[in-house]
mmCIF file of C-alpha atoms and ligand atoms in Angstrom:
data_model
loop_
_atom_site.group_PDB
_atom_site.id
_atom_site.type_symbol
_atom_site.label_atom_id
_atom_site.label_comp_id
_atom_site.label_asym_id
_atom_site.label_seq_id
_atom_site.Cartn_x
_atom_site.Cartn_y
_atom_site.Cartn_z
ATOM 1 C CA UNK A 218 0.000 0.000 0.000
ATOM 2 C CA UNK A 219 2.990 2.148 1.126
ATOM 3 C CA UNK A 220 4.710 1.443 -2.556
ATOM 4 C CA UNK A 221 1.535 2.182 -4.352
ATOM 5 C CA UNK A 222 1.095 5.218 -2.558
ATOM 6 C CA UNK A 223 4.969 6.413 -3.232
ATOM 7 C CA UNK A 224 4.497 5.803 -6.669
ATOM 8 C CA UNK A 225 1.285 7.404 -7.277
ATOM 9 C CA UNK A 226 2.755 10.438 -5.301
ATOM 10 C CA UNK A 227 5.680 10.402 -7.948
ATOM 11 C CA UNK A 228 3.826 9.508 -10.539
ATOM 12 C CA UNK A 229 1.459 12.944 -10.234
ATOM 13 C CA UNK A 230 4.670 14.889 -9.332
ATOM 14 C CA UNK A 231 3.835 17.923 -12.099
ATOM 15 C CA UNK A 232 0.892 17.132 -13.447
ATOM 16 C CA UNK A 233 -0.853 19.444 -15.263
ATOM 17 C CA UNK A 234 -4.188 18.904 -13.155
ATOM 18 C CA UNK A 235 -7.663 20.729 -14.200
ATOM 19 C CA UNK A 236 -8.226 23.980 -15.342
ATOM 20 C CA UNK A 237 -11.695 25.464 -16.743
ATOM 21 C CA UNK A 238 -11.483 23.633 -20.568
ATOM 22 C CA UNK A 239 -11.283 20.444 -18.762
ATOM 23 C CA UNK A 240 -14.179 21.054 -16.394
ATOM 24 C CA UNK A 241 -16.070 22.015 -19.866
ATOM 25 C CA UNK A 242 -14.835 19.001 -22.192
ATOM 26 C CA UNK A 243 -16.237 16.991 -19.135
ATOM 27 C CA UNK A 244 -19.488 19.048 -18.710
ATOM 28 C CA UNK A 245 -19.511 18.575 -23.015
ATOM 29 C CA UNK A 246 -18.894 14.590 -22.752
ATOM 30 C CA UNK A 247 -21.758 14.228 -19.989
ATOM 31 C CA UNK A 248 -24.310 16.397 -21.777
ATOM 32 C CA UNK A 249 -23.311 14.220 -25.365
ATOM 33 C CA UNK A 250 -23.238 11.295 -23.862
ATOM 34 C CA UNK A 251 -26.872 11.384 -22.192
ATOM 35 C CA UNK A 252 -28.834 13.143 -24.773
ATOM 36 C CA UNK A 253 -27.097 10.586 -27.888
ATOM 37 C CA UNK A 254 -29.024 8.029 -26.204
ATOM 38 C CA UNK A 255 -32.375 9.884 -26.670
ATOM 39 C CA UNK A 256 -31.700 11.759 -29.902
ATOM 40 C CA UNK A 257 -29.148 9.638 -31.687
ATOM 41 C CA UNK A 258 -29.857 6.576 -30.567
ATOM 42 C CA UNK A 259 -26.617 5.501 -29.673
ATOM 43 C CA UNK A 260 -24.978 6.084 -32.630
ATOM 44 C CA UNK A 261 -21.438 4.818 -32.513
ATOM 45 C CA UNK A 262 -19.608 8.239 -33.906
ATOM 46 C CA UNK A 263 -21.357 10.103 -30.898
ATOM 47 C CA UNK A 264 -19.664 7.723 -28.762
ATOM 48 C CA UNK A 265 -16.409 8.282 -30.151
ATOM 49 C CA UNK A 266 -16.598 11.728 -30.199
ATOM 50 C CA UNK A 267 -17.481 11.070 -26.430
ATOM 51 C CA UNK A 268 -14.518 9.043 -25.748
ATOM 52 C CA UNK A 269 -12.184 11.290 -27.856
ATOM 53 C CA UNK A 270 -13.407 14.673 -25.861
ATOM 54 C CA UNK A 271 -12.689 12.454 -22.470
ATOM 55 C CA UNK A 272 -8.990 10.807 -23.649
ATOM 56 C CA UNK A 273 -8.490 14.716 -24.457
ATOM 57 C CA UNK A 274 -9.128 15.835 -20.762
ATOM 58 C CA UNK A 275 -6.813 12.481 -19.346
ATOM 59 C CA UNK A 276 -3.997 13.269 -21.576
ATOM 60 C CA UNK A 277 -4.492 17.695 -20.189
ATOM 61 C CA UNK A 278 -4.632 16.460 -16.945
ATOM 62 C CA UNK A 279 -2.015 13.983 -16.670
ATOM 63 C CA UNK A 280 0.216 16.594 -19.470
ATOM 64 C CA UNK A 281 3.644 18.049 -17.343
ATOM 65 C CA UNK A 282 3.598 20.762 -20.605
ATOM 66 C CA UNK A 283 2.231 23.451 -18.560
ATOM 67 C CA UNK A 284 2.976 25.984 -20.760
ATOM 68 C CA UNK A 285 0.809 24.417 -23.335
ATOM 69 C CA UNK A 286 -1.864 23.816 -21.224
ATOM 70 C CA UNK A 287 -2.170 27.013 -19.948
ATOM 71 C CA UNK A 288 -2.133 28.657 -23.358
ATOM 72 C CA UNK A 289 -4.748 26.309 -24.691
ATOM 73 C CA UNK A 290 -6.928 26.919 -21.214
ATOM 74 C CA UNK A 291 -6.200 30.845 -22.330
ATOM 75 C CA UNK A 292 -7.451 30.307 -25.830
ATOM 76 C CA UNK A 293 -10.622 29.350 -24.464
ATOM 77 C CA UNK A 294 -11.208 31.275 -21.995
ATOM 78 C CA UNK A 295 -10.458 34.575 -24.788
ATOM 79 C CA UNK A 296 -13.128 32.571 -26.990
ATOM 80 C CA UNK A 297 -15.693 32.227 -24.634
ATOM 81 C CA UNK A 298 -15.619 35.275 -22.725
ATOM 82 C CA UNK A 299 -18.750 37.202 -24.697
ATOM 83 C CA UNK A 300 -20.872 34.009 -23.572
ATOM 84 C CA UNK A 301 -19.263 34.289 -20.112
ATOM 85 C CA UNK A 302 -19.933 37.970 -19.944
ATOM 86 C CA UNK A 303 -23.495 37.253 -20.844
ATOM 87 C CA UNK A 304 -24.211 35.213 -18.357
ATOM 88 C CA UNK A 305 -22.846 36.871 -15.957
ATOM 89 C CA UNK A 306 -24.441 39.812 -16.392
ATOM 90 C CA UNK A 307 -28.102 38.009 -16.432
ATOM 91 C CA UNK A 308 -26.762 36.553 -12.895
ATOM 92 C CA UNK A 309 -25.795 39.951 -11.509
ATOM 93 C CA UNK A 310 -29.134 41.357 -12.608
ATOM 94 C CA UNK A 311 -31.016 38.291 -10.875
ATOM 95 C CA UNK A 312 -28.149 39.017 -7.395
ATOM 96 C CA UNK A 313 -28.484 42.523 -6.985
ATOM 97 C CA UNK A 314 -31.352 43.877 -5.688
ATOM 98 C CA UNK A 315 -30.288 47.540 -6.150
ATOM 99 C CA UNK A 316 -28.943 47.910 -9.053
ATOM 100 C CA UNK A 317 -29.125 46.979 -13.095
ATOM 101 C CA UNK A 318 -26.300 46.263 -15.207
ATOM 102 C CA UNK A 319 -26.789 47.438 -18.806
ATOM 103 C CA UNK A 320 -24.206 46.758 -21.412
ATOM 104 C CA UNK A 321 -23.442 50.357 -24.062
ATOM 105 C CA UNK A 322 -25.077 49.586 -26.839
ATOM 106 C CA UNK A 323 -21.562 51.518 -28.445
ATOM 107 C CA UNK A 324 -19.212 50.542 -26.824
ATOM 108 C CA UNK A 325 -20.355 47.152 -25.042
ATOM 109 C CA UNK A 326 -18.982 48.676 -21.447
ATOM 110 C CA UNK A 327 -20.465 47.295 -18.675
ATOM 111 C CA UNK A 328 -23.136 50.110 -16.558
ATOM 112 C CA UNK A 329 -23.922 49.451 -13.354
ATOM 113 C CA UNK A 330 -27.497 52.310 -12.482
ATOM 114 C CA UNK A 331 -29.701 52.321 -9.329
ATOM 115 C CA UNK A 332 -32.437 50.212 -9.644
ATOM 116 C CA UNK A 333 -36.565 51.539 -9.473
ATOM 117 C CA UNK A 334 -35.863 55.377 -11.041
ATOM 118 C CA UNK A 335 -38.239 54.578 -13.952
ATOM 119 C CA UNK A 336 -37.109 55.918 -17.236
ATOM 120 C CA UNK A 337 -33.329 57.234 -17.148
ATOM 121 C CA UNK A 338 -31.229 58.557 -19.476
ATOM 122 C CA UNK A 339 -27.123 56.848 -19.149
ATOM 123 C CA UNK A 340 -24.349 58.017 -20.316
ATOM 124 C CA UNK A 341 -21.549 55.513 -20.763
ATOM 125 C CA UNK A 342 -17.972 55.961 -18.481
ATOM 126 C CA UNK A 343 -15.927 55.642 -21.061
ATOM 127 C CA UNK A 344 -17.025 56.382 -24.528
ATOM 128 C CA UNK A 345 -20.034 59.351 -23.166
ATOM 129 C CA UNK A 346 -22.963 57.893 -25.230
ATOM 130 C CA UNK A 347 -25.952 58.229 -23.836
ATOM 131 C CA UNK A 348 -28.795 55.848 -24.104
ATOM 132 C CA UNK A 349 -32.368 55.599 -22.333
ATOM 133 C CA UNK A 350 -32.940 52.096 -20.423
ATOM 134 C CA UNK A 351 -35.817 51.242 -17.450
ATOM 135 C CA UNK A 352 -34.127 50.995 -14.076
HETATM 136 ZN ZN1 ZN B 924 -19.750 53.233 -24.248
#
């Protein structure tokens, strides 16, 4: 047990470990896998695909090329960050009770305004346009 354990401390001695594409590729896999079964029937390229995205997050994991890893992590998160943004402006809106986040419709800056003013007139921080949104 004592071996096993030395070796599978040296053996994940700089490991790449998980980052945010791997917890994706895994959340990807799961959603695949479940819904081939009730759309695809089980079709045998779905299930590759499956197995393919999942061999991709062992090999990240288990990778010691951090350098690599990080810049492919990076990649993503730069591709994904107007769908990140999105969302997490819709959850701020649904958090804070008093305020609204609006996005410039110019400049796509983020505007936090006091919620329950009625109509109001904002001007963006940093480009100065001005646009009329429901607090
Ligand atoms: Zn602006």
């Amino acid at each position: 047990m004592n071996k096993f354990r030395n070796w599978l401390y040296r053996f994940m001695i700089g490991r790449y470990g998980h980052d945010k594409l791997n917890y994706f590729l895994i959340i990807v896999a799961m959603i695949v896998s479940i819904t081939s079964g009730l759309f695809f029937r089980g079709n045998m390229y779905v299930s590759l695909f499956v197995y393919l995205l999942l061999t991709i997050t062992l090999v990240r994991m288990f990778s010691r090329n951090h350098y690599r890893r990080r810049k492919e992590n990076g990649k993503f998160m730069e591709l994904t960050r107007p769908i990140r943004s999105f969302f997490k402006q819709i959850k701020r809106n649904v958090t804070d009770r008093s305020h609204k986040y609006y996005t410039c419709p110019q400049c796509g800056q983020k505007v936090r305004v006091p919620r329950g003013r009625g109509k109001i007139e904002i001007t963006c921080p940093s480009c100065r346009h001005r646009f009329t949104r429901r607090s």
